């Protein structure tokens, strides 16, 4: 991931966040005619690694501060445990399906409380 002058770079097309960097010469007809293309201004490009869209920034002496960072995904998802209890008979534990006494309050095999 990349921040440029404190702003996170995000592709406007695909919302990608990984870019490659390159410099590009901005040519003009006059300088090309005089064979002085090397005197033209340049631009900084960031190319989206996902879709190829190019972001352009003028390279006119401004300070561009690049910060590369790794985005940590700390999303904790609840562990969803779904037991199939409809297949257990009345004399079976709905968790481990072991036989039990209908009057018992706890499964003798897995400890599940009824």
mmCIF file with all atom_site columns, C-alpha atoms in Angstrom:
data_model
loop_
_atom_site.group_PDB
_atom_site.id
_atom_site.type_symbol
_atom_site.label_atom_id
_atom_site.label_alt_id
_atom_site.label_comp_id
_atom_site.label_asym_id
_atom_site.label_entity_id
_atom_site.label_seq_id
_atom_site.pdbx_PDB_ins_code
_atom_site.Cartn_x
_atom_site.Cartn_y
_atom_site.Cartn_z
_atom_site.occupancy
_atom_site.B_iso_or_equiv
_atom_site.pdbx_formal_charge
_atom_site.auth_seq_id
_atom_site.auth_comp_id
_atom_site.auth_asym_id
_atom_site.auth_atom_id
_atom_site.pdbx_PDB_model_num
ATOM 1   C CA . UNK A 1 1   ? 0.000   0.000   0.000   1.00 0.00 ? 1   UNK A CA 1
ATOM 2   C CA . UNK A 1 2   ? 1.148   3.527   -0.691  1.00 0.00 ? 2   UNK A CA 1
ATOM 3   C CA . UNK A 1 3   ? 0.548   6.931   0.821   1.00 0.00 ? 3   UNK A CA 1
ATOM 4   C CA . UNK A 1 4   ? 1.597   10.014  -1.114  1.00 0.00 ? 4   UNK A CA 1
ATOM 5   C CA . UNK A 1 5   ? 1.943   13.165  1.010   1.00 0.00 ? 5   UNK A CA 1
ATOM 6   C CA . UNK A 1 6   ? -0.227  11.504  3.633   1.00 0.00 ? 6   UNK A CA 1
ATOM 7   C CA . UNK A 1 7   ? -3.009  10.482  1.236   1.00 0.00 ? 7   UNK A CA 1
ATOM 8   C CA . UNK A 1 8   ? -3.638  6.836   0.509   1.00 0.00 ? 8   UNK A CA 1
ATOM 9   C CA . UNK A 1 9   ? -3.449  6.080   -3.204  1.00 0.00 ? 9   UNK A CA 1
ATOM 10  C CA . UNK A 1 10  ? -6.527  4.179   -4.350  1.00 0.00 ? 10  UNK A CA 1
ATOM 11  C CA . UNK A 1 11  ? -7.264  3.368   -7.978  1.00 0.00 ? 11  UNK A CA 1
ATOM 12  C CA . UNK A 1 12  ? -10.439 5.224   -9.074  1.00 0.00 ? 12  UNK A CA 1
ATOM 13  C CA . UNK A 1 13  ? -11.363 2.354   -11.416 1.00 0.00 ? 13  UNK A CA 1
ATOM 14  C CA . UNK A 1 14  ? -10.925 -0.885  -9.451  1.00 0.00 ? 14  UNK A CA 1
ATOM 15  C CA . UNK A 1 15  ? -10.152 0.453   -5.930  1.00 0.00 ? 15  UNK A CA 1
ATOM 16  C CA . UNK A 1 16  ? -6.754  -1.294  -6.061  1.00 0.00 ? 16  UNK A CA 1
ATOM 17  C CA . UNK A 1 17  ? -4.125  -0.180  -3.559  1.00 0.00 ? 17  UNK A CA 1
ATOM 18  C CA . UNK A 1 18  ? -0.894  -1.531  -5.027  1.00 0.00 ? 18  UNK A CA 1
ATOM 19  C CA . UNK A 1 19  ? 1.008   0.531   -7.588  1.00 0.00 ? 19  UNK A CA 1
ATOM 20  C CA . UNK A 1 20  ? 4.214   0.523   -9.613  1.00 0.00 ? 20  UNK A CA 1
ATOM 21  C CA . UNK A 1 21  ? 6.045   3.828   -10.073 1.00 0.00 ? 21  UNK A CA 1
ATOM 22  C CA . UNK A 1 22  ? 7.678   5.323   -13.170 1.00 0.00 ? 22  UNK A CA 1
ATOM 23  C CA . UNK A 1 23  ? 8.702   8.729   -14.522 1.00 0.00 ? 23  UNK A CA 1
ATOM 24  C CA . UNK A 1 24  ? 7.362   9.955   -17.873 1.00 0.00 ? 24  UNK A CA 1
ATOM 25  C CA . UNK A 1 25  ? 8.613   12.785  -20.057 1.00 0.00 ? 25  UNK A CA 1
ATOM 26  C CA . UNK A 1 26  ? 5.890   15.249  -21.112 1.00 0.00 ? 26  UNK A CA 1
ATOM 27  C CA . UNK A 1 27  ? 6.761   16.096  -24.684 1.00 0.00 ? 27  UNK A CA 1
ATOM 28  C CA . UNK A 1 28  ? 5.656   19.188  -26.606 1.00 0.00 ? 28  UNK A CA 1
ATOM 29  C CA . UNK A 1 29  ? 5.586   19.739  -30.381 1.00 0.00 ? 29  UNK A CA 1
ATOM 30  C CA . UNK A 1 30  ? 7.948   22.689  -30.212 1.00 0.00 ? 30  UNK A CA 1
ATOM 31  C CA . UNK A 1 31  ? 10.638  20.970  -28.200 1.00 0.00 ? 31  UNK A CA 1
ATOM 32  C CA . UNK A 1 32  ? 10.305  17.821  -30.299 1.00 0.00 ? 32  UNK A CA 1
ATOM 33  C CA . UNK A 1 33  ? 10.700  19.905  -33.479 1.00 0.00 ? 33  UNK A CA 1
ATOM 34  C CA . UNK A 1 34  ? 13.882  21.448  -32.039 1.00 0.00 ? 34  UNK A CA 1
ATOM 35  C CA . UNK A 1 35  ? 15.040  18.012  -30.815 1.00 0.00 ? 35  UNK A CA 1
ATOM 36  C CA . UNK A 1 36  ? 15.092  19.306  -27.232 1.00 0.00 ? 36  UNK A CA 1
ATOM 37  C CA . UNK A 1 37  ? 12.650  16.836  -25.701 1.00 0.00 ? 37  UNK A CA 1
ATOM 38  C CA . UNK A 1 38  ? 14.958  16.312  -22.738 1.00 0.00 ? 38  UNK A CA 1
ATOM 39  C CA . UNK A 1 39  ? 14.154  19.893  -21.609 1.00 0.00 ? 39  UNK A CA 1
ATOM 40  C CA . UNK A 1 40  ? 10.437  19.144  -21.214 1.00 0.00 ? 40  UNK A CA 1
ATOM 41  C CA . UNK A 1 41  ? 8.834   18.673  -17.831 1.00 0.00 ? 41  UNK A CA 1
ATOM 42  C CA . UNK A 1 42  ? 8.300   15.209  -16.501 1.00 0.00 ? 42  UNK A CA 1
ATOM 43  C CA . UNK A 1 43  ? 5.536   13.487  -14.602 1.00 0.00 ? 43  UNK A CA 1
ATOM 44  C CA . UNK A 1 44  ? 5.424   10.815  -11.948 1.00 0.00 ? 44  UNK A CA 1
ATOM 45  C CA . UNK A 1 45  ? 3.126   7.906   -12.759 1.00 0.00 ? 45  UNK A CA 1
ATOM 46  C CA . UNK A 1 46  ? 1.648   5.328   -10.452 1.00 0.00 ? 46  UNK A CA 1
ATOM 47  C CA . UNK A 1 47  ? 0.292   2.341   -12.357 1.00 0.00 ? 47  UNK A CA 1
ATOM 48  C CA . UNK A 1 48  ? -2.354  0.203   -10.666 1.00 0.00 ? 48  UNK A CA 1
ATOM 49  C CA . UNK A 1 49  ? -1.060  -3.361  -10.412 1.00 0.00 ? 49  UNK A CA 1
ATOM 50  C CA . UNK A 1 50  ? -4.619  -4.690  -10.562 1.00 0.00 ? 50  UNK A CA 1
ATOM 51  C CA . UNK A 1 51  ? -6.130  -2.992  -13.647 1.00 0.00 ? 51  UNK A CA 1
ATOM 52  C CA . UNK A 1 52  ? -3.311  -0.920  -15.196 1.00 0.00 ? 52  UNK A CA 1
ATOM 53  C CA . UNK A 1 53  ? -4.894  2.504   -14.717 1.00 0.00 ? 53  UNK A CA 1
ATOM 54  C CA . UNK A 1 54  ? -2.248  5.269   -14.627 1.00 0.00 ? 54  UNK A CA 1
ATOM 55  C CA . UNK A 1 55  ? -2.334  8.098   -12.073 1.00 0.00 ? 55  UNK A CA 1
ATOM 56  C CA . UNK A 1 56  ? -0.359  11.190  -13.177 1.00 0.00 ? 56  UNK A CA 1
ATOM 57  C CA . UNK A 1 57  ? 1.422   13.706  -10.931 1.00 0.00 ? 57  UNK A CA 1
ATOM 58  C CA . UNK A 1 58  ? 3.399   16.682  -12.241 1.00 0.00 ? 58  UNK A CA 1
ATOM 59  C CA . UNK A 1 59  ? 7.080   16.636  -11.363 1.00 0.00 ? 59  UNK A CA 1
ATOM 60  C CA . UNK A 1 60  ? 7.658   20.385  -11.078 1.00 0.00 ? 60  UNK A CA 1
ATOM 61  C CA . UNK A 1 61  ? 9.896   20.352  -8.038  1.00 0.00 ? 61  UNK A CA 1
ATOM 62  C CA . UNK A 1 62  ? 7.208   19.633  -5.469  1.00 0.00 ? 62  UNK A CA 1
ATOM 63  C CA . UNK A 1 63  ? 8.081   17.343  -2.638  1.00 0.00 ? 63  UNK A CA 1
ATOM 64  C CA . UNK A 1 64  ? 6.243   14.044  -2.899  1.00 0.00 ? 64  UNK A CA 1
ATOM 65  C CA . UNK A 1 65  ? 6.642   11.935  0.207   1.00 0.00 ? 65  UNK A CA 1
ATOM 66  C CA . UNK A 1 66  ? 5.988   8.266   -0.427  1.00 0.00 ? 66  UNK A CA 1
ATOM 67  C CA . UNK A 1 67  ? 5.112   6.021   2.484   1.00 0.00 ? 67  UNK A CA 1
ATOM 68  C CA . UNK A 1 68  ? 4.756   2.316   1.903   1.00 0.00 ? 68  UNK A CA 1
ATOM 69  C CA . UNK A 1 69  ? 2.818   0.359   4.490   1.00 0.00 ? 69  UNK A CA 1
ATOM 70  C CA . UNK A 1 70  ? 1.196   -2.989  4.989   1.00 0.00 ? 70  UNK A CA 1
ATOM 71  C CA . UNK A 1 71  ? -2.486  -2.946  5.744   1.00 0.00 ? 71  UNK A CA 1
ATOM 72  C CA . UNK A 1 72  ? -3.281  -5.289  8.574   1.00 0.00 ? 72  UNK A CA 1
ATOM 73  C CA . UNK A 1 73  ? -6.580  -7.074  8.475   1.00 0.00 ? 73  UNK A CA 1
ATOM 74  C CA . UNK A 1 74  ? -7.725  -7.431  12.066  1.00 0.00 ? 74  UNK A CA 1
ATOM 75  C CA . UNK A 1 75  ? -11.328 -8.281  11.302  1.00 0.00 ? 75  UNK A CA 1
ATOM 76  C CA . UNK A 1 76  ? -12.352 -10.862 13.827  1.00 0.00 ? 76  UNK A CA 1
ATOM 77  C CA . UNK A 1 77  ? -15.215 -13.002 12.719  1.00 0.00 ? 77  UNK A CA 1
ATOM 78  C CA . UNK A 1 78  ? -17.415 -14.835 15.167  1.00 0.00 ? 78  UNK A CA 1
ATOM 79  C CA . UNK A 1 79  ? -16.920 -18.551 15.056  1.00 0.00 ? 79  UNK A CA 1
ATOM 80  C CA . UNK A 1 80  ? -20.238 -19.951 13.955  1.00 0.00 ? 80  UNK A CA 1
ATOM 81  C CA . UNK A 1 81  ? -20.764 -23.519 14.998  1.00 0.00 ? 81  UNK A CA 1
ATOM 82  C CA . UNK A 1 82  ? -23.897 -25.086 13.611  1.00 0.00 ? 82  UNK A CA 1
ATOM 83  C CA . UNK A 1 83  ? -24.737 -28.514 14.903  1.00 0.00 ? 83  UNK A CA 1
ATOM 84  C CA . UNK A 1 84  ? -27.285 -30.607 13.123  1.00 0.00 ? 84  UNK A CA 1
ATOM 85  C CA . UNK A 1 85  ? -29.620 -31.409 16.003  1.00 0.00 ? 85  UNK A CA 1
ATOM 86  C CA . UNK A 1 86  ? -32.622 -32.450 13.954  1.00 0.00 ? 86  UNK A CA 1
ATOM 87  C CA . UNK A 1 87  ? -31.132 -35.905 13.315  1.00 0.00 ? 87  UNK A CA 1
ATOM 88  C CA . UNK A 1 88  ? -30.652 -36.756 17.001  1.00 0.00 ? 88  UNK A CA 1
ATOM 89  C CA . UNK A 1 89  ? -33.275 -38.972 18.607  1.00 0.00 ? 89  UNK A CA 1
ATOM 90  C CA . UNK A 1 90  ? -34.690 -38.117 22.006  1.00 0.00 ? 90  UNK A CA 1
ATOM 91  C CA . UNK A 1 91  ? -32.362 -40.618 23.648  1.00 0.00 ? 91  UNK A CA 1
ATOM 92  C CA . UNK A 1 92  ? -29.266 -39.268 21.834  1.00 0.00 ? 92  UNK A CA 1
ATOM 93  C CA . UNK A 1 93  ? -27.044 -36.305 22.520  1.00 0.00 ? 93  UNK A CA 1
ATOM 94  C CA . UNK A 1 94  ? -27.651 -33.633 19.819  1.00 0.00 ? 94  UNK A CA 1
ATOM 95  C CA . UNK A 1 95  ? -23.897 -32.927 19.705  1.00 0.00 ? 95  UNK A CA 1
ATOM 96  C CA . UNK A 1 96  ? -22.142 -36.309 19.678  1.00 0.00 ? 96  UNK A CA 1
ATOM 97  C CA . UNK A 1 97  ? -25.213 -38.544 19.078  1.00 0.00 ? 97  UNK A CA 1
ATOM 98  C CA . UNK A 1 98  ? -24.226 -40.915 21.884  1.00 0.00 ? 98  UNK A CA 1
ATOM 99  C CA . UNK A 1 99  ? -27.044 -42.757 23.680  1.00 0.00 ? 99  UNK A CA 1
ATOM 100 C CA . UNK A 1 100 ? -28.180 -41.126 26.900  1.00 0.00 ? 100 UNK A CA 1
ATOM 101 C CA . UNK A 1 101 ? -30.861 -41.377 29.531  1.00 0.00 ? 101 UNK A CA 1
ATOM 102 C CA . UNK A 1 102 ? -33.652 -38.935 28.702  1.00 0.00 ? 102 UNK A CA 1
ATOM 103 C CA . UNK A 1 103 ? -33.655 -37.700 32.323  1.00 0.00 ? 103 UNK A CA 1
ATOM 104 C CA . UNK A 1 104 ? -29.912 -36.902 32.347  1.00 0.00 ? 104 UNK A CA 1
ATOM 105 C CA . UNK A 1 105 ? -28.986 -33.218 32.437  1.00 0.00 ? 105 UNK A CA 1
ATOM 106 C CA . UNK A 1 106 ? -25.547 -33.776 30.880  1.00 0.00 ? 106 UNK A CA 1
ATOM 107 C CA . UNK A 1 107 ? -24.206 -36.025 28.119  1.00 0.00 ? 107 UNK A CA 1
ATOM 108 C CA . UNK A 1 108 ? -21.947 -38.710 29.645  1.00 0.00 ? 108 UNK A CA 1
ATOM 109 C CA . UNK A 1 109 ? -19.771 -38.723 26.509  1.00 0.00 ? 109 UNK A CA 1
ATOM 110 C CA . UNK A 1 110 ? -19.133 -35.036 25.580  1.00 0.00 ? 110 UNK A CA 1
ATOM 111 C CA . UNK A 1 111 ? -20.445 -33.147 28.615  1.00 0.00 ? 111 UNK A CA 1
ATOM 112 C CA . UNK A 1 112 ? -23.079 -31.177 26.689  1.00 0.00 ? 112 UNK A CA 1
ATOM 113 C CA . UNK A 1 113 ? -25.733 -29.799 29.064  1.00 0.00 ? 113 UNK A CA 1
ATOM 114 C CA . UNK A 1 114 ? -29.375 -30.221 28.125  1.00 0.00 ? 114 UNK A CA 1
#
